[in-house]
XYZ file of C-alpha atoms in Angstrom:
598
model
C 194.043 194.935 276.621
C 195.308 193.404 279.869
C 195.051 189.772 280.949
C 194.420 188.490 284.461
C 198.136 187.718 284.874
C 199.284 191.173 283.718
C 199.958 190.146 280.115
C 198.884 192.917 277.745
C 198.609 194.067 274.166
C 198.455 197.620 272.803
C 197.903 198.907 269.295
C 195.677 201.037 267.158
C 194.575 201.416 263.566
C 195.947 198.059 262.484
C 192.549 196.524 261.784
C 190.350 194.068 263.627
C 192.106 191.420 265.725
C 191.449 188.018 267.231
C 193.048 187.425 270.652
C 193.839 184.280 272.620
C 194.092 183.738 276.366
C 193.891 180.779 278.739
C 190.761 179.840 280.682
C 191.787 182.104 283.568
C 192.174 185.138 281.309
C 195.970 185.045 281.404
C 198.643 184.658 278.727
C 196.843 187.192 276.553
C 198.247 187.559 273.043
C 197.110 188.596 269.609
C 196.322 185.493 267.568
C 195.610 187.078 264.153
C 195.039 190.513 262.637
C 193.907 192.274 259.460
C 190.139 191.892 259.812
C 187.439 194.495 259.347
C 185.170 193.104 262.078
C 185.680 189.454 263.104
C 182.098 189.104 264.303
C 181.939 185.347 264.807
C 184.725 182.909 265.758
C 184.642 179.124 266.187
C 187.189 176.342 266.765
C 187.195 172.872 265.163
C 188.277 169.666 267.000
C 191.785 169.822 265.521
C 192.280 173.384 266.766
C 191.428 174.976 263.424
C 189.938 178.465 263.859
C 187.350 180.086 261.591
C 185.800 183.554 261.596
C 183.289 185.727 259.783
C 184.361 189.246 258.785
C 181.358 191.554 258.883
C 181.213 194.483 256.390
C 183.476 194.906 253.346
C 183.053 198.699 252.873
C 184.356 199.460 249.350
C 185.926 196.019 248.940
C 183.030 193.586 248.723
C 182.368 190.819 249.507
C 182.219 190.146 253.239
C 184.710 187.445 254.123
C 184.760 184.007 255.705
C 188.203 183.083 257.053
C 190.299 180.137 258.033
C 192.312 181.791 260.813
C 195.860 180.656 261.590
C 198.130 181.663 264.446
C 200.034 184.798 263.441
C 197.940 185.279 260.304
C 197.514 188.708 258.725
C 194.322 189.075 256.677
C 195.295 192.364 255.128
C 192.954 195.123 256.319
C 194.259 198.139 258.247
C 191.772 200.794 259.284
C 194.407 203.544 259.423
C 194.726 203.422 255.625
C 191.063 204.139 254.967
C 187.667 202.500 255.041
C 187.614 202.115 251.252
C 190.194 199.317 251.347
C 191.762 200.623 248.122
C 195.170 201.650 249.525
C 198.230 199.678 248.273
C 199.069 198.776 251.885
C 195.745 196.925 252.218
C 194.957 193.404 251.048
C 191.437 192.026 250.914
C 192.158 188.625 249.411
C 195.850 187.963 250.020
C 197.185 190.341 247.367
C 200.304 191.317 249.378
C 202.951 188.704 250.291
C 202.566 187.696 253.911
C 198.801 188.275 253.959
C 196.181 185.565 253.652
C 193.199 185.197 251.326
C 189.651 184.628 252.468
C 188.375 181.072 252.711
C 185.279 182.105 250.727
C 183.065 185.154 250.220
C 180.315 185.183 252.842
C 176.756 186.426 252.595
C 176.093 190.063 253.426
C 176.448 191.074 257.102
C 177.668 187.668 258.322
C 177.289 187.248 262.070
C 177.829 183.997 263.937
C 179.737 180.999 262.598
C 179.509 177.559 264.181
C 181.364 174.334 263.386
C 179.377 171.139 262.702
C 180.810 167.898 261.302
C 183.444 169.672 259.218
C 181.019 172.236 257.931
C 180.738 175.884 258.847
C 177.259 177.263 259.454
C 177.081 181.035 258.920
C 174.303 183.520 259.704
C 173.841 186.074 256.912
C 171.841 188.896 258.512
C 171.244 191.006 255.383
C 170.709 188.129 252.941
C 168.150 186.517 255.295
C 169.670 183.071 255.185
C 171.632 180.357 256.940
C 174.620 179.306 254.850
C 176.620 176.080 255.038
C 180.242 175.753 253.893
C 181.550 172.138 253.672
C 185.285 172.013 254.410
C 187.776 170.196 252.164
C 191.432 169.896 253.201
C 193.976 170.759 250.477
C 197.364 169.843 252.029
C 197.908 173.197 253.810
C 194.512 174.882 253.931
C 190.802 174.371 253.510
C 188.644 175.071 250.480
C 184.876 175.295 250.417
C 181.786 176.267 248.470
C 178.565 177.882 249.626
C 175.271 176.031 250.033
C 172.045 177.410 251.495
C 170.391 175.615 254.410
C 167.582 178.134 255.017
C 166.480 181.081 252.887
C 164.049 183.377 254.643
C 162.088 186.459 253.738
C 162.727 190.089 254.555
C 161.939 189.585 258.256
C 164.373 186.721 258.776
C 167.692 188.099 260.039
C 169.724 185.301 261.676
C 172.416 186.289 264.170
C 173.621 183.420 266.403
C 173.511 179.609 266.645
C 173.598 176.798 269.185
C 173.218 173.035 268.779
C 170.964 171.233 271.240
C 171.822 167.849 272.789
C 169.521 166.078 270.307
C 171.200 167.684 267.287
C 168.649 170.426 266.673
C 170.076 173.739 265.477
C 168.776 176.828 267.288
C 168.928 180.179 265.475
C 168.359 183.622 266.959
C 166.492 185.971 264.621
C 166.655 189.766 264.906
C 163.608 189.903 262.567
C 163.512 193.642 261.830
C 166.113 195.725 260.016
C 166.022 198.362 262.775
C 168.948 198.295 265.169
C 166.739 199.596 267.983
C 165.564 197.113 270.627
C 162.134 196.482 269.109
C 161.129 193.418 271.145
C 160.116 191.366 268.086
C 163.066 188.972 267.949
C 162.628 185.230 267.690
C 164.426 181.917 268.204
C 163.974 179.161 265.620
C 164.677 175.431 265.889
C 165.802 173.470 262.827
C 165.234 169.707 263.087
C 166.221 166.905 260.757
C 169.501 168.304 259.442
C 172.067 165.605 260.262
C 174.792 165.512 257.602
C 177.574 162.947 257.827
C 180.996 164.118 258.946
C 183.246 165.030 256.021
C 186.511 164.130 257.821
C 186.108 160.938 259.922
C 188.709 161.721 262.580
C 188.149 162.509 266.244
C 191.503 164.304 266.494
C 192.737 165.276 263.032
C 195.546 167.552 264.240
C 198.255 165.406 262.613
C 196.439 165.651 259.303
C 197.061 169.401 259.250
C 200.807 169.438 259.961
C 202.803 171.905 257.845
C 206.479 171.546 256.889
C 208.219 174.548 258.464
C 211.640 174.055 256.885
C 212.132 177.020 254.511
C 214.897 175.216 252.628
C 212.537 172.440 251.553
C 209.465 174.507 250.713
C 208.395 176.529 247.725
C 207.905 179.524 249.972
C 205.325 181.522 248.069
C 203.440 178.802 246.221
C 200.963 178.657 249.088
C 200.263 181.768 251.208
C 199.237 179.584 254.161
C 202.620 177.882 254.312
C 204.410 181.171 253.646
C 202.614 182.875 256.548
C 203.271 180.025 258.981
C 206.942 179.936 258.012
C 207.235 183.655 258.770
C 205.566 183.229 262.183
C 207.669 180.169 263.033
C 211.087 181.552 262.103
C 210.428 184.964 263.654
C 210.204 183.195 267.025
C 213.413 181.180 266.615
C 216.062 182.346 269.119
C 219.559 183.114 267.970
C 218.667 183.816 264.361
C 220.911 186.499 262.862
C 219.321 189.501 261.192
C 220.954 189.768 257.794
C 219.773 190.728 254.338
C 220.175 187.885 251.808
C 222.016 189.884 249.138
C 222.229 186.869 246.854
C 218.895 185.346 247.835
C 216.206 184.763 245.266
C 213.196 187.057 245.101
C 210.817 184.975 247.203
C 213.423 184.376 249.913
C 214.118 188.135 250.103
C 210.405 188.727 250.705
C 210.471 186.011 253.364
C 213.540 187.542 255.038
C 212.054 191.048 255.165
C 208.685 189.922 256.544
C 210.292 187.589 259.089
C 212.654 190.299 260.347
C 209.782 192.761 260.624
C 207.846 190.342 262.832
C 210.966 189.550 264.877
C 212.179 193.156 265.360
C 209.562 195.713 264.298
C 211.880 198.613 265.214
C 214.392 197.309 262.616
C 217.740 197.501 264.454
C 219.514 195.711 261.581
C 218.362 198.170 258.897
C 216.522 195.549 256.846
C 213.760 197.982 255.802
C 216.413 200.230 254.278
C 217.775 197.289 252.302
C 214.253 196.629 251.096
C 213.932 200.186 249.792
C 217.044 199.615 247.675
C 215.895 196.245 246.326
C 215.222 196.116 242.567
C 211.866 194.396 243.102
C 208.878 196.735 243.404
C 206.931 194.434 245.750
C 209.837 194.308 248.216
C 210.072 198.106 248.039
C 206.342 198.288 248.770
C 206.673 195.930 251.753
C 209.563 198.032 253.090
C 207.545 201.254 252.729
C 204.644 199.641 254.558
C 206.958 198.597 257.398
C 208.338 202.138 257.651
C 204.827 203.595 257.568
C 203.293 201.178 260.075
C 206.115 201.551 262.602
C 206.981 205.214 261.843
C 210.683 204.510 261.241
C 211.759 208.127 260.820
C 215.414 207.393 260.061
C 214.382 206.373 256.536
C 212.683 209.696 255.773
C 215.306 210.827 253.255
C 215.123 207.580 251.279
C 211.322 207.652 251.290
C 211.271 211.262 250.096
C 213.594 210.255 247.261
C 211.052 207.664 246.126
C 208.206 210.183 246.353
C 210.249 212.715 244.362
C 211.305 210.265 241.658
C 208.683 207.513 241.800
C 209.455 204.194 240.079
C 205.698 203.606 239.751
C 202.388 205.208 240.767
C 201.895 202.533 243.440
C 205.257 203.258 245.078
C 204.533 206.997 244.878
C 201.255 206.413 246.728
C 203.054 204.278 249.313
C 205.898 206.785 249.804
C 203.556 209.765 250.251
C 201.631 207.723 252.809
C 204.784 206.773 254.719
C 205.917 210.415 254.837
C 202.535 211.497 256.158
C 202.730 208.840 258.869
C 206.221 210.041 259.826
C 204.766 213.543 260.155
C 201.909 212.325 262.334
C 199.241 213.114 259.745
C 196.133 210.996 259.100
C 196.371 208.799 256.004
C 192.860 207.479 255.552
C 190.966 208.006 252.303
C 190.329 211.749 252.077
C 193.492 213.066 253.807
C 195.855 211.008 251.633
C 194.007 212.045 248.487
C 194.449 215.699 249.490
C 198.186 215.131 249.980
C 198.480 213.448 246.579
C 196.543 216.267 244.915
C 198.837 218.781 246.612
C 201.901 217.141 245.082
C 200.173 217.061 241.707
C 199.443 220.794 241.893
C 202.876 221.803 243.218
C 204.634 224.230 240.895
C 207.935 222.352 241.100
C 206.422 218.900 240.510
C 208.315 216.919 237.898
C 206.446 215.307 234.998
C 207.114 211.925 236.611
C 205.514 213.022 239.880
C 202.543 214.545 238.054
C 202.011 211.330 236.128
C 202.207 209.179 239.262
C 199.986 211.476 241.335
C 197.428 211.731 238.568
C 197.401 207.949 238.178
C 196.640 207.191 241.839
C 194.252 210.069 242.507
C 190.913 208.372 243.084
C 187.862 209.792 241.301
C 190.079 212.344 239.556
C 187.146 213.429 237.392
C 185.363 214.507 240.579
C 188.435 215.799 242.400
C 189.988 217.984 239.686
C 188.213 220.918 238.078
C 188.113 221.423 234.334
C 190.562 224.295 234.746
C 193.049 222.108 236.625
C 192.815 219.393 233.983
C 193.389 221.917 231.195
C 196.401 223.369 233.022
C 197.811 219.881 233.561
C 197.407 219.129 229.867
C 198.958 222.401 228.673
C 201.894 222.227 231.095
C 202.946 218.747 229.972
C 203.622 219.005 226.218
C 206.128 216.155 226.216
C 204.201 213.821 228.518
C 202.015 211.921 226.083
C 200.743 209.371 228.601
C 199.794 212.109 231.061
C 197.917 213.941 228.317
C 196.092 210.737 227.409
C 195.105 210.398 231.059
C 193.720 213.933 231.098
C 191.691 213.240 227.954
C 190.323 209.992 229.400
C 189.314 211.922 232.509
C 187.569 214.536 230.374
C 185.550 211.713 228.804
C 183.723 211.260 232.126
C 184.118 214.698 233.730
C 180.913 216.248 235.041
C 181.554 219.438 233.028
C 180.375 217.852 229.796
C 180.126 221.011 227.697
C 183.424 222.398 228.993
C 185.239 219.157 228.177
C 183.841 219.132 224.633
C 184.734 222.800 224.111
C 188.339 222.230 225.207
C 188.633 219.253 222.846
C 187.251 221.338 219.980
C 189.867 224.009 220.734
C 192.602 221.374 220.579
C 191.325 220.127 217.218
C 191.325 223.688 215.857
C 195.018 224.133 216.601
C 197.582 223.734 213.878
C 199.176 221.316 213.921
C 197.058 218.886 215.926
C 199.075 216.435 217.991
C 198.367 213.467 215.709
C 199.004 210.614 218.194
C 196.411 212.219 220.465
C 193.880 213.065 217.756
C 191.663 209.962 218.285
C 191.416 210.695 222.020
C 190.699 214.387 221.449
C 187.985 213.527 218.930
C 186.456 211.068 221.392
C 186.135 213.869 223.973
C 184.783 216.305 221.382
C 182.036 213.840 220.456
C 181.287 212.557 223.972
C 177.616 212.039 224.666
C 176.709 211.862 220.998
C 175.078 208.639 219.746
C 177.366 206.466 217.682
C 176.155 205.511 214.204
C 174.879 201.979 213.684
C 177.455 199.535 212.393
C 177.129 198.787 208.706
C 176.877 195.097 207.736
C 180.247 195.104 206.003
C 182.220 195.940 209.190
C 180.801 192.924 211.052
C 180.543 190.490 208.167
C 181.925 186.968 208.166
C 181.622 186.344 211.899
C 181.029 182.865 213.326
C 177.424 182.212 214.217
C 178.131 180.567 217.580
C 180.380 181.270 220.579
C 183.157 178.804 219.747
C 186.430 180.458 220.769
C 188.555 178.584 218.219
C 186.300 179.663 215.357
C 186.455 183.288 216.490
C 190.241 183.122 216.837
C 190.507 181.810 213.301
C 188.178 184.535 212.039
C 189.960 187.398 213.819
C 193.431 186.179 212.906
C 196.647 187.042 214.698
C 196.627 190.214 216.736
C 199.340 192.779 216.293
C 200.803 194.164 219.513
C 200.131 197.881 219.934
C 202.834 199.899 218.219
C 204.693 202.291 220.483
C 203.128 203.152 223.821
C 200.104 201.037 224.817
C 198.633 204.285 226.142
C 198.028 205.339 222.520
C 196.776 202.012 221.187
C 193.411 202.206 219.394
C 192.195 199.321 221.543
C 192.395 201.562 224.583
C 189.747 203.842 223.107
C 187.583 200.827 222.330
C 187.960 199.780 225.966
C 186.819 203.181 227.223
C 183.955 203.187 224.758
C 182.534 199.802 225.731
C 184.192 198.421 228.879
C 185.229 201.246 231.218
C 181.705 201.738 232.531
C 182.350 198.679 234.749
C 186.082 197.862 234.491
C 189.339 199.635 235.265
C 192.612 199.259 233.397
C 195.863 201.172 233.990
C 194.136 203.286 236.642
C 191.162 204.461 234.574
C 187.551 203.298 234.461
C 185.066 202.090 237.063
C 185.434 199.420 239.735
C 182.189 197.475 239.313
C 183.894 194.490 237.692
C 187.407 193.033 237.869
C 190.378 195.317 237.247
C 191.796 194.344 233.851
C 195.260 195.903 234.220
C 196.901 192.460 234.066
C 194.263 190.581 232.060
C 196.858 189.734 229.397
C 198.354 187.184 231.787
C 195.211 185.084 231.303
C 195.837 184.807 227.561
C 193.873 185.473 224.400
C 191.535 182.487 224.821
C 190.318 183.740 228.195
C 189.853 187.305 226.927
C 187.872 186.199 223.901
C 185.772 183.706 225.880
C 184.875 186.422 228.409
C 183.786 188.773 225.629
C 181.689 186.127 223.894
C 180.048 184.632 227.001
C 180.465 186.986 229.993
C 178.465 184.781 232.373
C 180.511 181.623 231.784
C 183.021 182.418 234.542
C 182.279 184.970 237.269
C 184.119 185.304 240.570
C 181.588 185.355 243.456
C 182.561 188.893 244.477
C 181.584 190.169 241.023
C 178.181 188.551 240.796
C 175.523 191.294 240.672
C 172.692 191.682 243.148
C 169.018 191.471 242.210
C 167.054 193.620 244.669
C 163.387 194.248 245.347
C 162.733 197.578 247.052
C 160.001 198.605 249.483
C 158.176 200.513 246.711
C 157.942 197.320 244.635
C 160.602 198.316 242.102
C 163.588 196.131 241.239
C 167.245 197.018 240.709
C 170.217 195.022 239.469
C 173.781 196.113 240.144
C 177.305 195.519 241.434
C 177.912 196.347 245.078
C 180.677 198.981 245.104
C 180.750 199.871 248.784
C 178.887 200.483 252.009
C 178.698 203.337 254.486
C 176.389 202.474 257.353
C 172.937 201.748 255.935
C 173.802 203.322 252.578
C 175.002 200.952 249.849
C 176.482 202.108 246.538
C 175.850 200.020 243.414
C 176.665 200.326 239.715
C 174.163 199.329 237.051
C 174.810 197.733 233.669
C 175.722 201.131 232.186
C 178.231 201.817 234.956
C 176.021 204.467 236.553
C 176.271 204.521 240.333
C 173.156 204.550 242.482
C 172.693 204.747 246.240
C 170.247 202.592 248.186
C 169.430 202.536 251.861
C 169.637 199.035 253.267
C 166.361 199.818 255.005
C 164.621 200.129 251.617
C 165.792 196.723 250.357
C 163.111 194.078 250.862
C 164.929 191.159 249.216
C 168.448 190.875 247.859
C 169.987 187.929 246.054
C 173.225 187.401 244.160
C 172.657 186.073 240.654
C 175.327 184.095 238.746
C 175.107 186.193 235.601
C 177.343 188.964 234.373
C 176.152 192.548 234.043
C 178.340 192.680 230.969
C 175.871 192.417 228.069
C 176.198 189.105 226.176
C 175.982 190.863 222.810
C 178.749 193.362 223.515
C 180.835 192.151 220.568
C 177.930 193.104 218.288
C 178.465 196.753 219.216
C 182.004 196.674 217.793
C 183.277 196.393 214.266
C 185.651 193.566 213.428
C 188.524 196.052 213.482
C 187.495 197.409 216.900
C 187.237 193.903 218.310
C 190.725 193.047 217.036
C 192.094 196.293 218.500
C 190.459 195.659 221.877
C 191.729 192.087 222.181
C 195.195 193.174 221.074
C 195.316 195.887 223.744
C 193.938 193.671 226.524
C 196.407 190.929 225.598
C 199.196 193.488 225.968
C 198.216 194.283 229.602
C 200.515 192.146 231.740
């Protein structure tokens, strides 16, 4: 891009951007990055910027953003449309990136500011949404309300307020993208809410303390991001790695130096690779990958060859591919990971890491490859467990069962693995009904304290959590919608760190799944053009084709053109009587295992 005064910006693959220039088209600069498609942008009286982000691909929901100068909202197209790469954040997961203000309705288009509310056009949900803004010291919070809910032929796109306060809405009407000539413009009268913040110029209200010595740097990602942007612009600052700095300040130093000198003349990225903290290592690998800093190739290869974790293995393989000029979006990087998994000289550690991060491994690896991986890793118990869990859902049902039966016929059977082998051998077979004695004595209501008293103290899984009996219970009853430790489906929240929430939260979620649901995990109730209805989680989108998962975890594909109505419902797809499908012992094992996941 080139401004009228010769100012310019160049880039590629870093994600959608928002740019700023003066009224004459000069002084062009990138204002914020990390969007999928910042379709609509508006500015409030105090200079606050807001934007809709249209299309979440495999990381629903669509996003509504508070946009700050220098902000990074996490998405980078070069790392794949799925949004599942460790270098990508969708809701501020990586330090230095920012979370969404709120999930937006599907296919959000225009956003307009009105009396400290945001009005958003949701094209695919056929509605006009309103988000009242509340200031929380350093950022806004909001909740969604519906101003207008239309039918299937109401597809709002853009807004304008008239001089008398009427709101005008353009309506595309039909789901066809072709110019069909049936569009409309609507006028909404009588909506005149009072201003939520009674200031004509509230800019002073939004001041942020930019002194890093007096701020808890990472307690608020908005402050953290603005501190990075501010100090990266300070002249005369020395580039030095804070050897004795605390963890958060080391993250701040690395991200600030990257913004100040992306080519890394001071070698800060190399220091990050040697840092004991895995998140700092990940941030350093991302820097090296984004900027193709080839002088770190040897150190990156060392991480890929002896990975501290599956995530860092994934990141290192990606960085090496970028250094070699190879594409690293979804399918190419999965092929590279599979190649390292299949390599004859791959160490057990590399095999374990590659297997862990290989997406849809049950679809990617043949039965023969899984059997070879199992047989070639006699001392790698966790890898063998992973193979068996993959065989539980592999499309070659009969072949998986036959292999498990062969393992059970061996003498001796590997006893720690016996429960997992038996689970594969019996996959697809109906489980016997629970006898009354294995569920006796339970509380009659959903009171968490009563259930805790009934279940008693949990015992932490002995030995490796990979072999805990609760893990099998999880894959029997929960993995159809949830992932944990890299296995399972992605319809609901990933439970790999659910133990941080504590036993009360785990038990409450099992007893009453609909009591607390994040908006992005609310299912969709849909009416189709043939009159049928479907209920499911939105897993991802590819053009007009949307992938959902039903209550059993089965994926189904719908064309957006076949959906007549679609509405999010605040209920969980997790069945409310799930605990009734488990014995008391199974329930104790499951809670014990989930509590262990931190």
